[in-house]
mmCIF file of C-alpha atoms in Angstrom:
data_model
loop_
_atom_site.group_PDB
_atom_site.id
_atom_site.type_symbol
_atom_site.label_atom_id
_atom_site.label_comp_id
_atom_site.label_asym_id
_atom_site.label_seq_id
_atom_site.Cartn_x
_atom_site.Cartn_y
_atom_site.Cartn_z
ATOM 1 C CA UNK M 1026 -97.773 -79.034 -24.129
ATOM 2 C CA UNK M 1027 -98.561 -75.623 -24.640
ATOM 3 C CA UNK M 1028 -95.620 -73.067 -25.246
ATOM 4 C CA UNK M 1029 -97.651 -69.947 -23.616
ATOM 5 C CA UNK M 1030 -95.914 -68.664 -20.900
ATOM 6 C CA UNK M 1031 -97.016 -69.792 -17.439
ATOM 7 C CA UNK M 1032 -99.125 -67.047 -15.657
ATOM 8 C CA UNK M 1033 -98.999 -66.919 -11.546
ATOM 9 C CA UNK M 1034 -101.679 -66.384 -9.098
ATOM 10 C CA UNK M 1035 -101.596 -65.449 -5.464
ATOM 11 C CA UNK M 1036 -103.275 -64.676 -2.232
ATOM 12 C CA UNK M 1037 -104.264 -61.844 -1.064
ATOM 13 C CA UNK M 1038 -103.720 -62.560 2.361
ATOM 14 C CA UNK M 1039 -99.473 -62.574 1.120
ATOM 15 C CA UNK M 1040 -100.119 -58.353 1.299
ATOM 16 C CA UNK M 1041 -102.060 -58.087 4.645
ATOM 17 C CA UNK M 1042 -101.430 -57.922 8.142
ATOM 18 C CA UNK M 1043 -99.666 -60.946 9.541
ATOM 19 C CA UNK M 1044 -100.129 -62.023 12.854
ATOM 20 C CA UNK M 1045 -99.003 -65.045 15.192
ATOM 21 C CA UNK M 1046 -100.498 -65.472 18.223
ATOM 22 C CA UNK M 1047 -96.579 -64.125 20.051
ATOM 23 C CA UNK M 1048 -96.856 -60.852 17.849
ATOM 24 C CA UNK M 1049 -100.242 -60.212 18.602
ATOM 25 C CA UNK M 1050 -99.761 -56.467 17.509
ATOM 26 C CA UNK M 1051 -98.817 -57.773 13.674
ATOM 27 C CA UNK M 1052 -95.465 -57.912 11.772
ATOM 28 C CA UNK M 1053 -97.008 -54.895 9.813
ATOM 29 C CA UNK M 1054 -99.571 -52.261 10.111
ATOM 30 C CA UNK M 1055 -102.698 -52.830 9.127
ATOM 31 C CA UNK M 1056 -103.893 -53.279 5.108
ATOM 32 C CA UNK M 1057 -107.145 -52.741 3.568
ATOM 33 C CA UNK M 1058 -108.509 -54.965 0.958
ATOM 34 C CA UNK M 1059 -107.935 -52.308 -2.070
ATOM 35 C CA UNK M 1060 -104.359 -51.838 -0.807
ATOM 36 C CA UNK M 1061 -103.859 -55.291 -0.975
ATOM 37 C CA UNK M 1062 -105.213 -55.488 -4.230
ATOM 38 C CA UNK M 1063 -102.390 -52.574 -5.487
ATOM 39 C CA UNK M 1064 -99.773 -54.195 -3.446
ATOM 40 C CA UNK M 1065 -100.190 -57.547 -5.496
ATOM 41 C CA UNK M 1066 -100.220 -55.594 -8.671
ATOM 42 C CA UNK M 1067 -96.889 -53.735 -7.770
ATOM 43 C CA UNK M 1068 -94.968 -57.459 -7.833
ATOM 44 C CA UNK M 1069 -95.260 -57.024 -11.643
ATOM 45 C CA UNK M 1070 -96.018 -60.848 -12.158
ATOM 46 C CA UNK M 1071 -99.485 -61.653 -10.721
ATOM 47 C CA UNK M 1072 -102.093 -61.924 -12.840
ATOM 48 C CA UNK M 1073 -104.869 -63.040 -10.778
ATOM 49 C CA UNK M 1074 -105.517 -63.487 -7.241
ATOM 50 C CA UNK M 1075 -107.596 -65.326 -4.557
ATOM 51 C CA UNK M 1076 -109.760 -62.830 -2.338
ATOM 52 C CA UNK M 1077 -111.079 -63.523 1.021
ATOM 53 C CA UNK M 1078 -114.781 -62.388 1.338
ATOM 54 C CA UNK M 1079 -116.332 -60.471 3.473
ATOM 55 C CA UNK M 1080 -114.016 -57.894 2.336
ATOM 56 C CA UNK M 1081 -113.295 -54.781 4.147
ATOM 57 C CA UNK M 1082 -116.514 -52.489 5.667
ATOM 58 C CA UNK M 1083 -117.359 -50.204 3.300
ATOM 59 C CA UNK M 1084 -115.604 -51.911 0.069
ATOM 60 C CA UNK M 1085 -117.894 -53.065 -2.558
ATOM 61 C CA UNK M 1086 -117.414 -56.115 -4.876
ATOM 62 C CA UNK M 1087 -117.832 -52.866 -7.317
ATOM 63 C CA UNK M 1088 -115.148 -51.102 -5.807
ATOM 64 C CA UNK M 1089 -112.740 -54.556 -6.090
ATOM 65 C CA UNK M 1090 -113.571 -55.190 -9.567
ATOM 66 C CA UNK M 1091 -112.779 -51.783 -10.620
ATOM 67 C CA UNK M 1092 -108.930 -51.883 -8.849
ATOM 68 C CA UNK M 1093 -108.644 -54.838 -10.079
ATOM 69 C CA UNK M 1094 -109.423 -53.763 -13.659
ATOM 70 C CA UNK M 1095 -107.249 -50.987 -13.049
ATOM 71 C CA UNK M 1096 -103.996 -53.470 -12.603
ATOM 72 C CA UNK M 1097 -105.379 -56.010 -15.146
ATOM 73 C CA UNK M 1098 -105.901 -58.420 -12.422
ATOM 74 C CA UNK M 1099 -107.879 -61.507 -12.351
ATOM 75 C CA UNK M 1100 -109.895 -63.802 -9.744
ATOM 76 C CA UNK M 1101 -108.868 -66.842 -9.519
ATOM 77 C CA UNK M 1102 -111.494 -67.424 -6.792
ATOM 78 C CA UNK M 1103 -113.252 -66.404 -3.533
ATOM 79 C CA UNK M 1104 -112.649 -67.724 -0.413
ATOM 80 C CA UNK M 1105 -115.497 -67.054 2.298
ATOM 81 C CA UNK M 1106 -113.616 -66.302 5.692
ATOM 82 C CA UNK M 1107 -115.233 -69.368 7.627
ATOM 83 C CA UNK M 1108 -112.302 -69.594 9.572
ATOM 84 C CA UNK M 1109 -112.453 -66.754 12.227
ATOM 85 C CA UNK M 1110 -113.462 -66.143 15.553
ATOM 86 C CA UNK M 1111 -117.237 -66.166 14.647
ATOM 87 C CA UNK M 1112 -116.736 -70.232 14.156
ATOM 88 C CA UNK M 1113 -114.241 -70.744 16.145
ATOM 89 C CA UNK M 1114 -115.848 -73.876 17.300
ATOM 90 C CA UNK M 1115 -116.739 -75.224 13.268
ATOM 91 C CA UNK M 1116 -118.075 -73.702 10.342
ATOM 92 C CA UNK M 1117 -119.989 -76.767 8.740
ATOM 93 C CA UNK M 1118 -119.589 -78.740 11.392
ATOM 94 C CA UNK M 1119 -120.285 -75.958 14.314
ATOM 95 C CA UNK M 1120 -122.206 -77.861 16.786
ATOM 96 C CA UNK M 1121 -124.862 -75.047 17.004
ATOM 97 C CA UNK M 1122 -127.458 -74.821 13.844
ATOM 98 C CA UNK M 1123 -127.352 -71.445 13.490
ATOM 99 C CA UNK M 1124 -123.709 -71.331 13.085
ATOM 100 C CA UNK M 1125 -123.709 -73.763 10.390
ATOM 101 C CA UNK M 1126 -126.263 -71.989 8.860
ATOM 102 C CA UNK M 1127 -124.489 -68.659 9.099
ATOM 103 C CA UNK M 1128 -121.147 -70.706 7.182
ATOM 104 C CA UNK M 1129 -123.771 -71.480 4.708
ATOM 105 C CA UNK M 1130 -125.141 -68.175 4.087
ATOM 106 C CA UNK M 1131 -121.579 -67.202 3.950
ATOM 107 C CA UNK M 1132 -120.940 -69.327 0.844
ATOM 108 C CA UNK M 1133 -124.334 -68.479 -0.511
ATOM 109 C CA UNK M 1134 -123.241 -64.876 -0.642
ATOM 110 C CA UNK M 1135 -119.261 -65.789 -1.809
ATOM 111 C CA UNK M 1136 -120.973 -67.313 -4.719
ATOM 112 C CA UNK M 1137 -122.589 -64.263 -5.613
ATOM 113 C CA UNK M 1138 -119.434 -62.343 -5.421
ATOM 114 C CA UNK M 1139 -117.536 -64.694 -7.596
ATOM 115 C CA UNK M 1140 -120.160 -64.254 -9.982
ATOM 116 C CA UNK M 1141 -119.587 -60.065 -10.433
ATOM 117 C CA UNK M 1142 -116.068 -60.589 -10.491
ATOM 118 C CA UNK M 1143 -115.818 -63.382 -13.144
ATOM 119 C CA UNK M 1144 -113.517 -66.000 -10.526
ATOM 120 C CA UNK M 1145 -113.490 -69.422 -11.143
ATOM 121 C CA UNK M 1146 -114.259 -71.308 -8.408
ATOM 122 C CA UNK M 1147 -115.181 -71.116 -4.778
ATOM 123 C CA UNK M 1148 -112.637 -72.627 -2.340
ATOM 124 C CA UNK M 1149 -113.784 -73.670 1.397
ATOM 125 C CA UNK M 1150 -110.693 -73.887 3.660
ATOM 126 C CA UNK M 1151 -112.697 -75.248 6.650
ATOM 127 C CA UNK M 1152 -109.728 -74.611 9.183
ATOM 128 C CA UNK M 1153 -112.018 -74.620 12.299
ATOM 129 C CA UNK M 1154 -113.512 -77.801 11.404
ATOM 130 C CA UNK M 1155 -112.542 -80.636 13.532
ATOM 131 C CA UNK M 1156 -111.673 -81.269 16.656
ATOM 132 C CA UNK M 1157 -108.880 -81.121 19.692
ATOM 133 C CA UNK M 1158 -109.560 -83.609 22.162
ATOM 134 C CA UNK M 1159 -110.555 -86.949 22.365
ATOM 135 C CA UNK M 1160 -113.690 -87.489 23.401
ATOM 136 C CA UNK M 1161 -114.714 -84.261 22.107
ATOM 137 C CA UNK M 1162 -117.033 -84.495 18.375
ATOM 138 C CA UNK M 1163 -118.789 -87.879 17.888
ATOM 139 C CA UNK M 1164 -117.059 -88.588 14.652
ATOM 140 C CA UNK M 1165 -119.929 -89.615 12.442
ATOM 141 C CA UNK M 1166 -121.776 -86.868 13.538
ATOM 142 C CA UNK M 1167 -119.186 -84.636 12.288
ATOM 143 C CA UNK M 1168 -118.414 -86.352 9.328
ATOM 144 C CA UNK M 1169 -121.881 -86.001 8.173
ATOM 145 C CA UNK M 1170 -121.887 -81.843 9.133
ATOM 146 C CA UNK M 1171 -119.130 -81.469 7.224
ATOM 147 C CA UNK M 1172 -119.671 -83.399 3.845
ATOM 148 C CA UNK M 1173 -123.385 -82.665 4.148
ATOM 149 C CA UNK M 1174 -122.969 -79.229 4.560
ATOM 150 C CA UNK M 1175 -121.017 -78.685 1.709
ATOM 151 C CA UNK M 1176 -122.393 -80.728 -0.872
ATOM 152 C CA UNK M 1177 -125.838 -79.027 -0.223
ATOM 153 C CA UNK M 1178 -124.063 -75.592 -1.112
ATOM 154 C CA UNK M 1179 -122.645 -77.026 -4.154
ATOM 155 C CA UNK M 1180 -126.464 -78.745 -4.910
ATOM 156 C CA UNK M 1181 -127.786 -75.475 -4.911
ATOM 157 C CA UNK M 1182 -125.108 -74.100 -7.040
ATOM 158 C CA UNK M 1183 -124.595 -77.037 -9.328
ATOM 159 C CA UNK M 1184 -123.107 -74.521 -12.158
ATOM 160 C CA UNK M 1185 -120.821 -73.655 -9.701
ATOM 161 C CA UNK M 1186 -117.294 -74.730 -8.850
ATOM 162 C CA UNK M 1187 -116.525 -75.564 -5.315
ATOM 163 C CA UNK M 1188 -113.068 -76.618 -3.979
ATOM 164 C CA UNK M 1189 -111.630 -77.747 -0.205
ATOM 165 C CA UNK M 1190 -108.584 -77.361 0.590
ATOM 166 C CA UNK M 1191 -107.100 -80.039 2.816
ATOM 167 C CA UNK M 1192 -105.309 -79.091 6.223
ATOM 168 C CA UNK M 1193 -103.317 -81.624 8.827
ATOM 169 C CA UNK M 1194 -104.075 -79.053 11.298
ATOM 170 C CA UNK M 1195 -104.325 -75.477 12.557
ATOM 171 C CA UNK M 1196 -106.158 -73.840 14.033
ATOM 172 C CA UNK M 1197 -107.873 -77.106 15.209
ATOM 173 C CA UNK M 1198 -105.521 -79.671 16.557
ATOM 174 C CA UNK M 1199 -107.169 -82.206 14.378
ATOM 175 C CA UNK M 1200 -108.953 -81.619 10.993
ATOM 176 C CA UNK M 1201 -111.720 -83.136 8.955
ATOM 177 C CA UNK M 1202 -110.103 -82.122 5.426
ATOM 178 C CA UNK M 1203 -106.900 -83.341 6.514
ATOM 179 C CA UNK M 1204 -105.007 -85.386 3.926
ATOM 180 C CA UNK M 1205 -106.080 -85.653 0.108
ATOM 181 C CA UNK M 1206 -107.171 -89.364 0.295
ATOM 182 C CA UNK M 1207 -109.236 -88.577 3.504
ATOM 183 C CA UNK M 1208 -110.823 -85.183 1.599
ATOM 184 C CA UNK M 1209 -111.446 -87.235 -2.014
ATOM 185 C CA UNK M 1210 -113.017 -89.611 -0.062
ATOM 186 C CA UNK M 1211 -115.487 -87.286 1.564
ATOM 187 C CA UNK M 1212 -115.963 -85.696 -1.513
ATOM 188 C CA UNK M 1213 -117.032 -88.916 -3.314
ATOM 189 C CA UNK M 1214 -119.404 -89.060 -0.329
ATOM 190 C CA UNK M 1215 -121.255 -86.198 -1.389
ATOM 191 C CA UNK M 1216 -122.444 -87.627 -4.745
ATOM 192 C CA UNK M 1217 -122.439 -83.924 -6.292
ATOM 193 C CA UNK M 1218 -120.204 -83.459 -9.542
ATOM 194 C CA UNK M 1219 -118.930 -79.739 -8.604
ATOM 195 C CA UNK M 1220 -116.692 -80.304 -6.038
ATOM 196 C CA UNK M 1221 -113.215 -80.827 -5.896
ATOM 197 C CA UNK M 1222 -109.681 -80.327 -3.975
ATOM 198 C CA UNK M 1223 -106.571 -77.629 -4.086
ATOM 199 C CA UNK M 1224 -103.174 -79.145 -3.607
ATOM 200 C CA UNK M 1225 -101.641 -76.934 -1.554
ATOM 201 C CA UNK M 1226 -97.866 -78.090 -1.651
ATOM 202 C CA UNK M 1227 -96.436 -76.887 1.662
ATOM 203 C CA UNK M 1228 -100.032 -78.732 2.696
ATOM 204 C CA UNK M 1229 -99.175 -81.967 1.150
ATOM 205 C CA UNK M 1230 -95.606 -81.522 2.916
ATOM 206 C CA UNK M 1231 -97.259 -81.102 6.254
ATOM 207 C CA UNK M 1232 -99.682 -84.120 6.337
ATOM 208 C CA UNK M 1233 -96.277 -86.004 5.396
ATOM 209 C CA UNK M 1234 -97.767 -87.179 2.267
ATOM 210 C CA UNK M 1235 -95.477 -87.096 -0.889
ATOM 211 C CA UNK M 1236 -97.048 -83.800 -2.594
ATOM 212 C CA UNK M 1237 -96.704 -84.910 -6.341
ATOM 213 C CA UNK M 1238 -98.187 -88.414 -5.883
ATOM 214 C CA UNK M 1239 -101.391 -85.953 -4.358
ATOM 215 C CA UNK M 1240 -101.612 -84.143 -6.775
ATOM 216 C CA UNK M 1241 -101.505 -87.019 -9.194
ATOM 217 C CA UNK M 1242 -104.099 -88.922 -6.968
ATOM 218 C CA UNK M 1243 -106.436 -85.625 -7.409
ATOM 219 C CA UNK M 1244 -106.195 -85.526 -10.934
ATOM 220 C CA UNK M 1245 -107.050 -89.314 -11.786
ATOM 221 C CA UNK M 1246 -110.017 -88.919 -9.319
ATOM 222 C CA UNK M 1247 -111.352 -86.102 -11.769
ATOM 223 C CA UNK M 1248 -111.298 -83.654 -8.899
ATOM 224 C CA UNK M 1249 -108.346 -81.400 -8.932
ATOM 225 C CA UNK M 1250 -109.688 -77.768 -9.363
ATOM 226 C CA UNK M 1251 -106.454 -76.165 -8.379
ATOM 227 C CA UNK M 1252 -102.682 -75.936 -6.899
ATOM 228 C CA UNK M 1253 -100.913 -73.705 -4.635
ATOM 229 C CA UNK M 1254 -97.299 -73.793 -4.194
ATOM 230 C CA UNK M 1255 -94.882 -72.468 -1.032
ATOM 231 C CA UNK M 1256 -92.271 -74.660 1.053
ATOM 232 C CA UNK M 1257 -92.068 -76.064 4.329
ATOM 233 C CA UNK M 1258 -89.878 -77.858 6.892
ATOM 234 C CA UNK M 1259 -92.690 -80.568 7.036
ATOM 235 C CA UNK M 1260 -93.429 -79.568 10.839
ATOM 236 C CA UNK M 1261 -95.297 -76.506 10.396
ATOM 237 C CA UNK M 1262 -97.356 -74.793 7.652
ATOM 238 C CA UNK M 1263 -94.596 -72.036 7.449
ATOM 239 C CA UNK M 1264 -95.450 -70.745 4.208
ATOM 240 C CA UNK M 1265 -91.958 -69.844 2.814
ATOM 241 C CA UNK M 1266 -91.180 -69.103 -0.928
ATOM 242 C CA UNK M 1267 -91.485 -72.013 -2.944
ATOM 243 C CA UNK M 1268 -88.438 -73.958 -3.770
ATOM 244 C CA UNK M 1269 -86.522 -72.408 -0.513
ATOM 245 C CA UNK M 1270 -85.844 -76.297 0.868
ATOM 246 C CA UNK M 1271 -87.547 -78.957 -1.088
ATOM 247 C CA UNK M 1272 -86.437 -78.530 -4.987
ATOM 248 C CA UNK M 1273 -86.254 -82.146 -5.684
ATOM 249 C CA UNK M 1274 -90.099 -82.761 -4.204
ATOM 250 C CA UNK M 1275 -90.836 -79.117 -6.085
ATOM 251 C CA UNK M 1276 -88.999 -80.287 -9.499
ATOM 252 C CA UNK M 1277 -91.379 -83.806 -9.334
ATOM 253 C CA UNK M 1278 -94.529 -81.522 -8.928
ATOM 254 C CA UNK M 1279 -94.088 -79.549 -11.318
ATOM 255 C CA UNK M 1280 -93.109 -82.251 -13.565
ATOM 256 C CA UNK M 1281 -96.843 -83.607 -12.734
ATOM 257 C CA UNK M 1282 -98.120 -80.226 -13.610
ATOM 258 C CA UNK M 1283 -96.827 -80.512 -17.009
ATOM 259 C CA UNK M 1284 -97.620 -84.508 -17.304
ATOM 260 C CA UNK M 1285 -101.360 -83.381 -16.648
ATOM 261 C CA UNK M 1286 -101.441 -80.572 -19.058
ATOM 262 C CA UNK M 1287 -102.246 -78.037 -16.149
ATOM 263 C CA UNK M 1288 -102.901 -74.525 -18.220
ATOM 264 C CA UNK M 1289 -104.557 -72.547 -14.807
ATOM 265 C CA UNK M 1290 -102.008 -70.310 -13.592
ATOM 266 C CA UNK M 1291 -100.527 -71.245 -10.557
ATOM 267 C CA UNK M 1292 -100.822 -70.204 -6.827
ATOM 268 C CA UNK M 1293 -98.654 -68.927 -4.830
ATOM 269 C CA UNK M 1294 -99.643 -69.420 -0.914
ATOM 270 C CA UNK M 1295 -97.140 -67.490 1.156
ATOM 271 C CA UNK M 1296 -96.849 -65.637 4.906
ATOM 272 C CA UNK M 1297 -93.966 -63.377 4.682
ATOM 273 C CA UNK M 1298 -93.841 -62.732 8.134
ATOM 274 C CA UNK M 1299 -90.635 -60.621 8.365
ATOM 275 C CA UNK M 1300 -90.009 -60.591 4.113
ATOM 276 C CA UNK M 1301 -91.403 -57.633 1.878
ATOM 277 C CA UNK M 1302 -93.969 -59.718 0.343
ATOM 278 C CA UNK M 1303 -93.515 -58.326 -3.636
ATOM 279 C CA UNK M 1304 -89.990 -59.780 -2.805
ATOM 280 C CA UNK M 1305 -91.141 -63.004 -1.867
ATOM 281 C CA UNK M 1306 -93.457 -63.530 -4.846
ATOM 282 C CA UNK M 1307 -90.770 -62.502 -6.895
ATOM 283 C CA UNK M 1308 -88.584 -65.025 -5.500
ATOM 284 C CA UNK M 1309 -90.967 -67.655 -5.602
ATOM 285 C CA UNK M 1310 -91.962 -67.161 -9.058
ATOM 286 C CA UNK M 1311 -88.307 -66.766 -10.338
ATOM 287 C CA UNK M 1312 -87.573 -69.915 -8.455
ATOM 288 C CA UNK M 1313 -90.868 -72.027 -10.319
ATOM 289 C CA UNK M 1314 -89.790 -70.406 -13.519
ATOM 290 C CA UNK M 1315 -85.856 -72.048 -13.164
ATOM 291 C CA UNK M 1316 -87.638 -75.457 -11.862
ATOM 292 C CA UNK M 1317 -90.085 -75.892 -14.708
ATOM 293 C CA UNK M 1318 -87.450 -75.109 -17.529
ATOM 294 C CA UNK M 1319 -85.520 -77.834 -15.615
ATOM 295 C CA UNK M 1320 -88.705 -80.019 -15.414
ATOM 296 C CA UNK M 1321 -88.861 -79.515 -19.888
ATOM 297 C CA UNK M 1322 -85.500 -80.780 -20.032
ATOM 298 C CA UNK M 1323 -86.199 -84.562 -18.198
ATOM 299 C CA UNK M 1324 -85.555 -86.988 -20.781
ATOM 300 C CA UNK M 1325 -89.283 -88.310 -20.690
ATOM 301 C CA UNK M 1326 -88.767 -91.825 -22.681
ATOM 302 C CA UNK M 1327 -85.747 -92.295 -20.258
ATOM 303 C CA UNK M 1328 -87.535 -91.756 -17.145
ATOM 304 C CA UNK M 1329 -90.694 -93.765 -18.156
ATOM 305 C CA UNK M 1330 -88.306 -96.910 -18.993
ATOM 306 C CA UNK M 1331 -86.225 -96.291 -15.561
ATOM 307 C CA UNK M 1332 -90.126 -95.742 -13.824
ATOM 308 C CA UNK M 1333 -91.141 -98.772 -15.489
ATOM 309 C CA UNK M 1334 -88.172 -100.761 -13.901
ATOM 310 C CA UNK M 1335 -88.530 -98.797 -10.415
ATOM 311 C CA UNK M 1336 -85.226 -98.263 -10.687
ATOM 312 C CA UNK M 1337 -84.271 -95.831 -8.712
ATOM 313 C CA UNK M 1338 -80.541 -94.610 -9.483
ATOM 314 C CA UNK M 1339 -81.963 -94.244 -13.175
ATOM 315 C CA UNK M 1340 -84.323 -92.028 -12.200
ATOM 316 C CA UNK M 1341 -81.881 -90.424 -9.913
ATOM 317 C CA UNK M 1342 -79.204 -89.788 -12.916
ATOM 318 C CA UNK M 1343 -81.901 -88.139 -15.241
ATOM 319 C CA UNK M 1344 -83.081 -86.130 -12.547
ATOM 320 C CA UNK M 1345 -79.299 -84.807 -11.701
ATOM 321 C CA UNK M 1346 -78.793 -84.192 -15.351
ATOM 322 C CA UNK M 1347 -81.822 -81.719 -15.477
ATOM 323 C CA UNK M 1348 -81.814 -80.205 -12.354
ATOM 324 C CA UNK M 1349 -77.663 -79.892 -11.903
ATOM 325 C CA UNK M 1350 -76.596 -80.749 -15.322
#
């Protein structure tokens, strides 16, 4: 395991505007994408983000790269906003041509931006892609719009990293990339080699799946590209600081992180609402920074015998002994 100190990531989104659809006028005033971009760098532990593309009219990708140069900020990626009112009824899976040929052109173009400013990956959080009535989508037709459409973007990109991240729901009531068994398996579908998932945590949480055994899952299936971390109370995607109510769940996820050999930094994915967001990063990342020295002091050879056993309370006592002492 490497001894360099783990580096953090977030979104940019953490420093906007945020709006619910009760506060319709915003929690905040309005924030432009270079403001964003200083706002992030103010937290004083970022050191690389994920930007939402198109980005503000009349910012460049050469005006981004050089704030982001100025705060020695990286990208971890670029997510094209193909979750807006523009396809509001489905980006890949829009039931009108031209509007899945307008999410495709989208990524065409996010490609080229994560190009310029060196970013990793491209993520696709297809939130408008499903359904939310019965009756409504003919489910093999949208099944093939949706893994279709996206492994022909990644086919004409094949040096190109491409990643979904998986949503229960919202804004559709119902979502194609819902779980990470139902989103691997689509992906496997696709027969391309250059796409892959993000584990969102709070996202695992929601779809009531056990986050670290996903995370696990996307790893063995050679697919995990990258991980996010936040909390939850299961019901909602509420976005809160990481570790605020599931440390237990958060302590056995980041124990995978190190069992993996994960080196990317990590991702923060948070929505403070009514928080000052540098404070909740800050939070969050002192919080992950406490759980992972716990997660180095797990006696390893006695958790692998207790694992091999399934026994439980074993695993239970080494657990209390590094997390509470």
């Amino acid at each position: 395991m490497s001894t360099t100190p783990r580096s953090y990531a977030g979104g940019m989104w953490s420093f906007g505007r945020i709006i619910d659809r009760y506060a319709t006028d915003g929690y905040g005033p309005p924030v432009g994408t270079l403001d964003t971009i200083e706002l992030a760098a103010k937290t004083g532990e970022l050191a690389a983000l994920d930007l939402n593309y198109p980005f503000d009219a009349g910012v460049s990708v050469a005006d981004v790269k050089t704030t982001l140069a100025g705060h020695s900020l990286a990208v971890t990626n670029i997510t094209p906003v193909i979750y807006d009112r523009g396809f509001r009824s489905g980006s890949f899976t829009g039931a009108d041509p031209a509007t899945r040929r307008a999410a495709a052109d989208l990524a065409h173009e996010s490609v080229d931006v994560a190009r310029q400013l060196d970013a990793r990956y491209v993520k696709f959080w297809p939130g408008q892609d499903g359904y939310d009535y019965p009756f409504q989508v003919d489910y093999p037709t949208l099944r093939r719009h949706a893994v279709e459409g996206i492994r022909d973007v990644a086919r004409n990109f094949p040096d190109v990293t491409f990643a979904i991240e998986y949503k229960l729901k919202e804004p559709r009531n119902r979502l194609f990339w819902s779980t990470a068994a139902a989103s691997l398996l689509a992906i496997e579908q696709m027969g391309v080699d250059n796409v892959g998932l993000v584990v969102d945590f709070g996202h695992s949480l929601f779809a009531k799946e056990n986050p670290a055994e996903a995370l696990s899952l996307a790893h063995s299936m050679g697919r995990l590209v990258d991980i996010e971390l936040d909390d939850n109370y299961r019901e909602w995607d509420d976005d809160l600081t990481a570790g605020a109510l599931h440390l237990v769940e958060t302590l056995e996820f980041l124990h995978v992180v190190r069992e993996i050999g994960w080196q990317e930094p990590l991702k923060l994915d948070l929505f403070p609402y009514r928080e000052d967001p540098g404070d909740a990063v800050r939070e969050s990342i002192a919080t992950l920074r406490a759980l992972e020295e716990r997660a180095a002091r797990l006696d390893l050879d006695a958790l692998r015998e207790a694992q091999s056993r399934h026994d439980a309370m074993a695993a239970q006592r080494i657990v209390r002994t590094a997390l509470l002492g």
